[in-house]
Tab-separated table of C-alpha atoms in Angstrom:
chain	number	residue	atom	x	y	z
P	534	MET	CA	43.449	-37.156	-8.177
P	535	GLU	CA	43.444	-39.695	-5.346
P	536	SER	CA	41.401	-37.593	-2.864
P	537	VAL	CA	39.067	-36.666	-5.624
P	538	GLY	CA	38.906	-40.172	-6.711
P	539	SER	CA	37.646	-41.122	-3.114
P	540	LEU	CA	34.967	-38.591	-3.357
P	541	VAL	CA	33.949	-39.678	-6.830
P	542	GLY	CA	33.715	-43.235	-5.535
P	543	SER	CA	30.913	-42.339	-3.303
P	544	PRO	CA	27.355	-40.993	-3.891
P	545	TRP	CA	28.275	-37.811	-2.075
P	546	ILE	CA	29.846	-36.419	-5.174
P	547	TYR	CA	26.355	-35.490	-6.369
P	548	ALA	CA	25.635	-33.412	-3.217
P	549	VAL	CA	29.189	-31.667	-3.335
P	550	VAL	CA	28.720	-30.814	-6.905
P	551	ALA	CA	25.218	-29.577	-6.413
P	552	LEU	CA	26.083	-27.520	-3.469
P	553	SER	CA	29.169	-26.026	-5.057
P	554	VAL	CA	27.223	-24.978	-8.396
P	555	LEU	CA	24.172	-23.726	-6.486
P	556	LEU	CA	26.417	-21.337	-4.275
P	557	ASP	CA	28.760	-20.212	-7.008
P	558	VAL	CA	26.117	-17.533	-8.186
P	559	PHE	CA	26.715	-15.857	-4.768
P	560	LEU	CA	30.437	-16.768	-4.491
P	561	PRO	CA	31.797	-16.691	-8.020
P	562	VAL	CA	35.383	-17.812	-6.522
P	563	LEU	CA	33.879	-21.382	-5.912
P	564	PRO	CA	35.490	-23.720	-8.263
P	565	SER	CA	32.417	-25.441	-9.311
P	566	GLY	CA	33.398	-25.821	-12.998
P	567	VAL	CA	36.728	-27.293	-11.833
P	568	LEU	CA	34.990	-29.750	-9.513
P	569	VAL	CA	32.484	-30.857	-12.202
P	570	ILE	CA	35.256	-31.439	-14.746
P	571	THR	CA	37.431	-33.327	-12.186
P	572	ALA	CA	34.548	-35.629	-11.101
P	573	ALA	CA	33.745	-36.335	-14.892
P	574	THR	CA	37.510	-37.025	-15.557
P	575	ALA	CA	37.811	-39.317	-12.578
P	576	ALA	CA	34.568	-41.066	-13.464
P	577	ALA	CA	35.644	-41.685	-17.055
P	578	ALA	CA	38.529	-43.798	-16.043
P	579	SER	CA	37.422	-44.947	-12.628
P	580	THR	CA	37.761	-48.547	-11.510
P	581	ALA	CA	35.965	-48.042	-8.344
P	582	ALA	CA	33.088	-50.024	-7.034
P	583	TYR	CA	30.918	-46.964	-7.377
P	584	VAL	CA	31.168	-44.886	-10.466
P	585	PRO	CA	29.092	-41.799	-10.907
P	586	ASP	CA	26.742	-41.813	-13.708
P	587	ILE	CA	27.727	-39.015	-16.202
P	588	LEU	CA	24.196	-38.363	-17.031
P	589	VAL	CA	23.137	-38.013	-13.480
P	590	LEU	CA	26.215	-35.730	-12.798
P	591	THR	CA	25.194	-33.377	-15.711
P	592	LEU	CA	21.624	-33.312	-14.586
P	593	CYS	CA	22.795	-32.523	-10.968
P	594	ALA	CA	25.036	-29.690	-11.964
P	595	ALA	CA	22.482	-28.134	-14.547
P	596	THR	CA	19.491	-28.368	-11.954
P	597	ALA	CA	21.819	-26.785	-9.221
P	598	SER	CA	22.639	-24.047	-11.756
P	599	VAL	CA	19.104	-23.291	-12.439
P	600	LEU	CA	18.095	-23.197	-8.871
P	601	GLY	CA	21.097	-20.906	-7.996
P	602	ASP	CA	19.933	-18.639	-10.793
P	603	LEU	CA	16.464	-18.495	-9.450
P	604	VAL	CA	17.399	-17.873	-5.973
P	605	ALA	CA	19.565	-15.084	-6.892
P	606	TYR	CA	16.812	-13.604	-9.189
P	607	ARG	CA	14.077	-13.809	-6.454
P	608	LEU	CA	16.568	-12.272	-3.886
P	609	ALA	CA	17.315	-9.487	-6.191
P	610	TRP	CA	13.651	-9.052	-7.201
P	611	ARG	CA	12.855	-8.444	-3.365
P	612	GLY	CA	15.849	-6.402	-2.722
P	613	GLY	CA	14.101	-3.268	-2.782
P	614	ALA	CA	15.505	0.407	-3.122
P	615	ARG	CA	18.718	-0.581	-1.179
P	616	LEU	CA	19.728	-3.190	-3.664
P	617	ASP	CA	18.689	-1.024	-6.604
P	618	ARG	CA	21.017	1.764	-5.369
P	619	ALA	CA	23.876	-0.668	-4.979
P	620	LEU	CA	23.280	-1.974	-8.583
P	621	ALA	CA	23.021	1.619	-9.990
P	622	ARG	CA	26.550	2.370	-8.497
P	623	SER	CA	27.986	-0.553	-10.454
P	624	ARG	CA	28.586	0.478	-14.247
P	625	ARG	CA	29.043	-3.186	-15.078
P	626	LEU	CA	25.735	-4.378	-13.481
P	627	ARG	CA	23.993	-1.427	-15.060
P	628	ALA	CA	25.184	-2.156	-18.356
P	629	ALA	CA	24.408	-5.843	-18.063
P	630	GLN	CA	20.904	-5.022	-16.957
P	631	GLU	CA	20.332	-2.918	-19.960
P	632	ARG	CA	21.599	-5.475	-22.474
P	633	LEU	CA	19.695	-8.142	-20.820
P	634	GLY	CA	16.445	-6.018	-20.783
P	635	ALA	CA	16.950	-5.386	-24.541
P	636	ALA	CA	17.906	-8.990	-25.335
P	637	LEU	CA	14.812	-10.451	-23.278
P	638	ALA	CA	12.405	-7.756	-24.929
P	639	ARG	CA	13.502	-8.965	-28.354
P	640	GLY	CA	12.716	-12.552	-27.382
P	641	GLY	CA	16.242	-13.686	-27.222
P	642	GLY	CA	18.151	-14.547	-24.166
P	643	GLY	CA	21.492	-15.700	-25.869
P	644	LEU	CA	23.232	-13.186	-23.301
P	645	VAL	CA	22.018	-15.453	-20.341
P	646	VAL	CA	23.657	-18.524	-21.962
P	647	LEU	CA	26.761	-16.532	-22.806
P	648	ALA	CA	26.887	-15.141	-19.266
P	649	ARG	CA	26.848	-18.656	-17.849
P	650	PHE	CA	30.447	-19.224	-19.206
P	651	ALA	CA	31.898	-15.925	-18.468
P	652	PRO	CA	33.592	-15.190	-14.980
P	653	ALA	CA	30.882	-13.962	-12.546
P	654	GLY	CA	28.648	-13.510	-15.563
P	655	ARG	CA	25.985	-15.676	-14.218
P	656	SER	CA	25.773	-13.596	-10.933
P	657	VAL	CA	25.550	-10.337	-12.825
P	658	VAL	CA	22.799	-11.559	-15.193
P	659	SER	CA	20.779	-13.292	-12.511
P	660	LEU	CA	20.838	-10.367	-9.978
P	661	GLY	CA	20.401	-7.880	-12.726
P	662	ALA	CA	17.199	-9.774	-14.153
P	663	GLY	CA	15.720	-9.846	-10.669
P	664	ALA	CA	16.534	-6.191	-9.752
P	665	ALA	CA	15.224	-4.971	-13.026
P	666	ARG	CA	12.088	-6.970	-12.361
P	667	HIS	CA	12.169	-8.936	-15.788
P	668	ARG	CA	9.437	-11.601	-15.879
P	669	ALA	CA	10.393	-15.072	-14.745
P	670	ARG	CA	8.927	-16.590	-17.963
P	671	ASP	CA	11.330	-14.569	-19.839
P	672	PHE	CA	14.339	-15.225	-17.830
P	673	LEU	CA	13.930	-18.880	-16.514
P	674	PRO	CA	13.828	-20.678	-19.840
P	675	TRP	CA	17.089	-19.202	-20.897
P	676	SER	CA	18.551	-19.906	-17.462
P	677	ALA	CA	17.640	-23.516	-17.835
P	678	LEU	CA	19.181	-23.643	-21.288
P	679	ALA	CA	22.331	-21.937	-19.990
P	680	GLY	CA	22.602	-24.315	-17.100
P	681	PHE	CA	22.105	-27.394	-19.249
P	682	THR	CA	24.621	-26.045	-21.920
P	683	TRP	CA	27.311	-25.268	-19.214
P	684	ALA	CA	26.830	-28.427	-17.321
P	685	GLY	CA	26.950	-30.543	-20.575
P	686	TYR	CA	29.953	-28.771	-21.825
P	687	SER	CA	31.780	-29.139	-18.522
P	688	VAL	CA	31.051	-32.923	-17.975
P	689	ALA	CA	31.867	-33.551	-21.626
P	690	LEU	CA	35.183	-31.784	-21.258
P	691	GLY	CA	36.088	-33.959	-18.199
P	692	TYR	CA	34.652	-37.260	-19.556
P	693	PHE	CA	36.450	-37.124	-22.843
P	694	GLY	CA	39.734	-35.753	-21.300
P	695	GLY	CA	39.565	-38.689	-18.924
P	696	GLN	CA	38.871	-40.981	-21.805
P	697	TRP	CA	41.879	-39.806	-23.868
P	698	LEU	CA	44.345	-38.982	-21.111
P	699	GLY	CA	43.174	-41.102	-18.356
P	700	ALA	CA	42.260	-39.895	-14.691
P	701	THR	CA	45.352	-37.782	-14.538
P	702	TRP	CA	45.946	-34.140	-13.431
P	703	LEU	CA	47.023	-33.577	-17.020
P	704	ALA	CA	43.565	-34.555	-18.316
P	705	ALA	CA	41.909	-32.396	-15.694
P	706	ALA	CA	44.133	-29.431	-16.481
P	707	VAL	CA	43.596	-29.595	-20.255
P	708	SER	CA	39.729	-29.719	-19.726
P	709	VAL	CA	39.826	-26.891	-17.107
P	710	GLY	CA	41.843	-24.977	-19.702
P	711	ALA	CA	39.284	-25.417	-22.216
P	712	LEU	CA	36.607	-24.271	-19.834
P	713	PHE	CA	38.569	-21.147	-18.992
P	714	ALA	CA	39.128	-20.446	-22.649
P	715	ALA	CA	35.343	-20.711	-23.207
P	716	GLY	CA	34.957	-18.302	-20.388
P	717	ALA	CA	37.404	-15.938	-21.587
P	718	GLY	CA	35.639	-15.978	-24.981
P	719	ALA	CA	32.180	-15.352	-23.383
P	720	GLY	CA	33.664	-12.558	-21.429
P	721	TYR	CA	35.098	-10.753	-24.482
P	722	LEU	CA	31.788	-11.169	-26.331
P	723	MET	CA	29.826	-9.701	-23.381
P	724	ARG	CA	32.188	-6.742	-23.317
P	725	LYS	CA	32.163	-6.150	-26.997
P	726	PRO	CA	29.055	-4.079	-27.041
P	727	GLU	CA	30.473	-1.813	-24.533
P	728	ALA	CA	33.534	-1.151	-26.605
P	729	SER	CA	31.381	-0.585	-29.685
P	730	GLU	CA	29.327	1.867	-27.737
P	731	ALA	CA	32.477	3.674	-26.493
P	732	ARG	CA	33.647	4.205	-30.012
């Protein structure tokens, strides 16, 4: 926590969080959620001269999430036939495209919000929406809701964990565990239609 605390004690924490969240749509292995939670945990109990503002941290993470989705969406939109063929070979991406298309056609994008919590779900949905040429006005409002929901949840986990347990690794671990539990639940709900169709 000491090294993270030194980072949290400077304005650079916003840039690091933004970059991590922006890039994890392309590199889902980046621990952006863990970083957001750890920063919020350390900030909740920090006694440093500079303490990050929780609201600014939330806005920073949410904005980076939406921008990352938009970049992935536009790249997939312009990807052409080569990307289409690559997506067609992936059963997971193909199924996600179909479900996303149906959800957006019904005027509901809950799948976009749900996918933001699932492991690699954000990547699948953002790339799938772009590759399927779904209209930006149908996708982006849901992406914004997903980004703000995820950021708010992650920051709240870290902040309240830090308030209750102090700026310790235990607080961060409990908060990260809650984030992973939400991700596992979201992943299960996203796969559920596939299981129903198989039966």
